PDB file of C-alpha atoms in Angstrom:
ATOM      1  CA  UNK U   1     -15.928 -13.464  12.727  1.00  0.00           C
ATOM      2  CA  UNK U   2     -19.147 -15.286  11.501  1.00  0.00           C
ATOM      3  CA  UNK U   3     -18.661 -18.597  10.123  1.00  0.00           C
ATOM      4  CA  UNK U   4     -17.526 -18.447   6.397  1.00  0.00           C
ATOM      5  CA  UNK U   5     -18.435 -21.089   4.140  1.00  0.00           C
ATOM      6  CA  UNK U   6     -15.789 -21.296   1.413  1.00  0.00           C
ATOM      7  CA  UNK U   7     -12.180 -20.255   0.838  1.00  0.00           C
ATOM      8  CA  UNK U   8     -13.175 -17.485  -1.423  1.00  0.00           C
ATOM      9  CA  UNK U   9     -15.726 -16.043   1.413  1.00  0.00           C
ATOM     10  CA  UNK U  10     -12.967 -15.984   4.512  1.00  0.00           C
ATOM     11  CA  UNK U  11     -10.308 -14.397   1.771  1.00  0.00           C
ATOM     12  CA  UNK U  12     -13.126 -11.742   1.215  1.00  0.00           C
ATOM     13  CA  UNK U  13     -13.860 -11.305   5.278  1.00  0.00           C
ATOM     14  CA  UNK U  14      -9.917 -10.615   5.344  1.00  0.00           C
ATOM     15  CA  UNK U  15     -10.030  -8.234   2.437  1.00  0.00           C
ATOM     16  CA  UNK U  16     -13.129  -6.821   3.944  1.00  0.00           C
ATOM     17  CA  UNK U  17     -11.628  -6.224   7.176  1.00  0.00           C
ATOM     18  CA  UNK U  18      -8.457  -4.978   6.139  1.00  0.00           C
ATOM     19  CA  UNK U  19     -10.028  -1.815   4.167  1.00  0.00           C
ATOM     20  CA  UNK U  20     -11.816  -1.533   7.344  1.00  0.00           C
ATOM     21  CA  UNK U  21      -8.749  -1.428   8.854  1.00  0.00           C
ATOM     22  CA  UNK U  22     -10.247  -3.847  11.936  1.00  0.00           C
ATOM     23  CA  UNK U  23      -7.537  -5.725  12.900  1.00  0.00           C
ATOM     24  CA  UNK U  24      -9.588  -7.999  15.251  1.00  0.00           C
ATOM     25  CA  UNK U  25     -12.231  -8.942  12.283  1.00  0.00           C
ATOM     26  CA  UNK U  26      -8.458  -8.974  10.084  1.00  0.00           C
ATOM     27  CA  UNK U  27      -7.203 -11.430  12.620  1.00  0.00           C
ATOM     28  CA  UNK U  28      -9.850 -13.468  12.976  1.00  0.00           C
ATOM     29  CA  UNK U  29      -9.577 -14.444   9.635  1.00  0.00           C
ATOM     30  CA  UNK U  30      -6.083 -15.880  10.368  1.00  0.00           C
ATOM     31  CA  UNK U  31      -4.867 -20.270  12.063  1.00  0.00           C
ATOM     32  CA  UNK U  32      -2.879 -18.836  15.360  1.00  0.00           C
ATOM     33  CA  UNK U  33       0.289 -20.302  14.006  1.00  0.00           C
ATOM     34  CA  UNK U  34      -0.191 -18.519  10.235  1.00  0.00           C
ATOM     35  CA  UNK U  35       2.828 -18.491   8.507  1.00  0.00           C
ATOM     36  CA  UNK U  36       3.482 -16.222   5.363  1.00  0.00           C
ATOM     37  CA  UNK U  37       6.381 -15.838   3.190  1.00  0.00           C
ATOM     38  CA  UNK U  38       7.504 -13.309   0.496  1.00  0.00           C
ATOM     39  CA  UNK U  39       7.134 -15.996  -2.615  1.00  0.00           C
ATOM     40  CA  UNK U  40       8.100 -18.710  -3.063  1.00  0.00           C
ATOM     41  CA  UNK U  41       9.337 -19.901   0.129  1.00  0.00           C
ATOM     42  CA  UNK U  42      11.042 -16.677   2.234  1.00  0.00           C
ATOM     43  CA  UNK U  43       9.441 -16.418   5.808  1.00  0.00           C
ATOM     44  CA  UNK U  44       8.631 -13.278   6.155  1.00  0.00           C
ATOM     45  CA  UNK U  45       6.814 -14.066   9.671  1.00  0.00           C
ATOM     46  CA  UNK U  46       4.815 -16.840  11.738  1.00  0.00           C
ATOM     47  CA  UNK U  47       1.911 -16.310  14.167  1.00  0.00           C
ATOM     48  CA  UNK U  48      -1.022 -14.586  15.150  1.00  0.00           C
ATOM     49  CA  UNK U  49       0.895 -11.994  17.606  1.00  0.00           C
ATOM     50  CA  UNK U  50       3.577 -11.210  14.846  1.00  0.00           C
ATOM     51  CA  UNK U  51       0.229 -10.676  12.812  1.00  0.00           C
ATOM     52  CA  UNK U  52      -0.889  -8.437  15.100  1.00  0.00           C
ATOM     53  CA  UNK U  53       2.105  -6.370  15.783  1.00  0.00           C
ATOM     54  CA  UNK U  54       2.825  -5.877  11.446  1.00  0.00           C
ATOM     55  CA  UNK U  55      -0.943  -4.972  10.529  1.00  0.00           C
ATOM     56  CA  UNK U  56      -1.375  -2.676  13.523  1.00  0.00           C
ATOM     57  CA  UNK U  57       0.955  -0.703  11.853  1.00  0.00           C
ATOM     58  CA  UNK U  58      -0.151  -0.993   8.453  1.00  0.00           C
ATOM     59  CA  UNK U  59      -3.423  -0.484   9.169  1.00  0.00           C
ATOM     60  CA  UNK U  60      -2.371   3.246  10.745  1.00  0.00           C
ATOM     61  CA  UNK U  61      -1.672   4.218   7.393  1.00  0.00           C
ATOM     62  CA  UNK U  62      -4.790   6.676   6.236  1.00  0.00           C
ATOM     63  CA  UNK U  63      -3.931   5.275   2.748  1.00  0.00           C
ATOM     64  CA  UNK U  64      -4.194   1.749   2.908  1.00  0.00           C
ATOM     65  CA  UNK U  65      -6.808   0.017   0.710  1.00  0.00           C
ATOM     66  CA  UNK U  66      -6.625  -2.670  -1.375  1.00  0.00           C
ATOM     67  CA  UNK U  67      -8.351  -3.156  -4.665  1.00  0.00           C
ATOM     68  CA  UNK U  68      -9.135  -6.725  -5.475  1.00  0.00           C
ATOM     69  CA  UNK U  69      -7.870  -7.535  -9.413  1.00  0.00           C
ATOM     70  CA  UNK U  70      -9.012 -10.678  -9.750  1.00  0.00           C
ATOM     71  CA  UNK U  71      -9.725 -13.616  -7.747  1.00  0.00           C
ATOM     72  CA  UNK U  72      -9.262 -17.390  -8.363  1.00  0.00           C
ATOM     73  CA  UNK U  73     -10.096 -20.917  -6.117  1.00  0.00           C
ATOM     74  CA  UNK U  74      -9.344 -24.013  -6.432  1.00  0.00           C
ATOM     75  CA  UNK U  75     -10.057 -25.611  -3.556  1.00  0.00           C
ATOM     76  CA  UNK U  76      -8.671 -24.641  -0.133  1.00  0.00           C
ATOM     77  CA  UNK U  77      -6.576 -22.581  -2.669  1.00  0.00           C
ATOM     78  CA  UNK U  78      -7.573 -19.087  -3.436  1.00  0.00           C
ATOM     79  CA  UNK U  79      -5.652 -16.598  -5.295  1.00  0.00           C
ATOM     80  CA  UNK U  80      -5.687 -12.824  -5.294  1.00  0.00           C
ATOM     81  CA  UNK U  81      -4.598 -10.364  -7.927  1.00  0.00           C
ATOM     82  CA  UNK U  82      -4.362  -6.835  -5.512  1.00  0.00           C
ATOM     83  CA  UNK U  83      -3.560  -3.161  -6.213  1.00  0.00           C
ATOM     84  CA  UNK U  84      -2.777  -2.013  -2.642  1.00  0.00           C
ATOM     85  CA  UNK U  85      -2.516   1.836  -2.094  1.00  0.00           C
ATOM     86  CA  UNK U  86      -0.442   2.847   1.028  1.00  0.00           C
ATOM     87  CA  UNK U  87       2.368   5.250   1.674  1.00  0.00           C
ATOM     88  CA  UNK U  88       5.760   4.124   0.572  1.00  0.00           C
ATOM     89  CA  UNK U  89       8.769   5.439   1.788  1.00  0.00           C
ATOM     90  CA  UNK U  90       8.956   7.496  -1.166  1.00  0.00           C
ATOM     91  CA  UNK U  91       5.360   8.873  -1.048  1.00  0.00           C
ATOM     92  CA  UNK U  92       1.573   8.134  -1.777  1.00  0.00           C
ATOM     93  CA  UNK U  93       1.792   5.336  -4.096  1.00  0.00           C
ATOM     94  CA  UNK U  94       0.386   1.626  -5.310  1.00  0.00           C
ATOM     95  CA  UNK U  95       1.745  -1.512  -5.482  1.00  0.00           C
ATOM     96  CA  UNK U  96       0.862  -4.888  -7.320  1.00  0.00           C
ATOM     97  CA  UNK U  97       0.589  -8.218  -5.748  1.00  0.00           C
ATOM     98  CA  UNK U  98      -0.289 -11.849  -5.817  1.00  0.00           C
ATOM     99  CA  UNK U  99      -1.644 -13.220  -2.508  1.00  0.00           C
ATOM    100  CA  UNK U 100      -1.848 -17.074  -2.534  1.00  0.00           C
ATOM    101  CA  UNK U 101      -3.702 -17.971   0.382  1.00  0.00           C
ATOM    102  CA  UNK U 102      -4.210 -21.580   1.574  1.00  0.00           C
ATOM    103  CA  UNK U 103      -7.043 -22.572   4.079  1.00  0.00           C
ATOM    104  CA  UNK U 104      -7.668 -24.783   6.440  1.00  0.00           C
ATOM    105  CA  UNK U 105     -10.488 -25.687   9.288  1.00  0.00           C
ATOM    106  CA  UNK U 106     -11.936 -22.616   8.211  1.00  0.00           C
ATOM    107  CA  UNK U 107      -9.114 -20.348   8.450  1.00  0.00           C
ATOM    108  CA  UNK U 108      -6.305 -19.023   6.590  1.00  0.00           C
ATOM    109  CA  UNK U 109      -3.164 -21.143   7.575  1.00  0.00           C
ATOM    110  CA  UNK U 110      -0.174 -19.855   5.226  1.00  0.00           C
ATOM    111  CA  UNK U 111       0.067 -16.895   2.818  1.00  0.00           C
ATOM    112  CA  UNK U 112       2.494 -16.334   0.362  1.00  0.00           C
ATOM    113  CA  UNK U 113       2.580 -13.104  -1.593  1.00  0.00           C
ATOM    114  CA  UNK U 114       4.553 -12.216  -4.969  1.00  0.00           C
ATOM    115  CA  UNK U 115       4.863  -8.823  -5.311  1.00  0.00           C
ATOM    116  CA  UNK U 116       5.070  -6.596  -8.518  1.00  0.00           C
ATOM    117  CA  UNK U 117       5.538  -3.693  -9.627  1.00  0.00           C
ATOM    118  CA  UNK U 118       5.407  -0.303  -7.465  1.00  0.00           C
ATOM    119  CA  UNK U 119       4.715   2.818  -8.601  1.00  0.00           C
ATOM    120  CA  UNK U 120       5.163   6.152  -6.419  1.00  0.00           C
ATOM    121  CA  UNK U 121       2.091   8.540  -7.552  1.00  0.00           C
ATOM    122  CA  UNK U 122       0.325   5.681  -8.891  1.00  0.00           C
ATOM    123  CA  UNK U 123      -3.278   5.334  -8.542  1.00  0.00           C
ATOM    124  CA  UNK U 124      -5.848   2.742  -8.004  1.00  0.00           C
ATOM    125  CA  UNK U 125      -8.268   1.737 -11.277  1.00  0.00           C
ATOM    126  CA  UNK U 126     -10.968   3.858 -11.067  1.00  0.00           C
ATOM    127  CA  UNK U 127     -13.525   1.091 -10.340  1.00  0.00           C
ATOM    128  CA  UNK U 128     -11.906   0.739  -6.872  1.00  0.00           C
ATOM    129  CA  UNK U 129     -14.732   1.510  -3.720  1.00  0.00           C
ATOM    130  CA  UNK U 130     -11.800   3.436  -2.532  1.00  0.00           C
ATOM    131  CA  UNK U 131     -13.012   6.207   0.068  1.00  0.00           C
TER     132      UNK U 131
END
């Protein structure tokens, strides 16, 4: 990864590279002791290899993208609104979330997401760059 400049351009490498499905650029983006948590303070995992081990699975999924909402920062803070397609358990679907990220030394150190609703069938908005 090239250096990034702000919060809000490393949370848009991530974003970048997780469409792409690159889970090296993905990683990259990422402290080696990142910790992320189901909101507001449930760890879901901690470090790069756990990283490594979840997303290589997620990123197998020929449905994964994720449409960016909205986007706030303040500071080392930045905020995403996302509608994620993927395939749930129950079929091709979407679901809502909130990723707060929080940076530091130029990467992302901690991530805490609040998810929303999910709905099976449900499609991104149409101004999505969804392939």
């Amino acid at each position: 990864m090239q250096d990034v400049a702000t919060p809000a351009q490393l949370a848009q490498a991530q974003l970048d590279a997780y469409n792409a499905r690159d889970l090296s650029a993905f990683a990259a983006c990422y402290s080696d002791d990142i910790a992320v948590y189901q909101y507001p303070d449930q760890l879901l995992y901690r470090g790069q290899a756990e990283l490594l081990e979840r997303y290589a699975k997620r990123f197998a999924d020929p449905l994964l993208f994720a449409h960016l909402a909205h986007r706030s920062v303040m500071g080392e803070i930045v905020l995403d609104q996302e509608v994620v397609r993927l395939t749930l358990p129950e079929g091709a679907g979407v679901v809502h979330a909130t990723a707060i990220y929080r940076m530091a030394e130029g990467k992302i150190c901690e991530v805490r997401f609040i998810y929303g609703a999910k709905e099976v069938g449900g499609q991104l908005p149409p101004s999505s760059a969804a392939p």
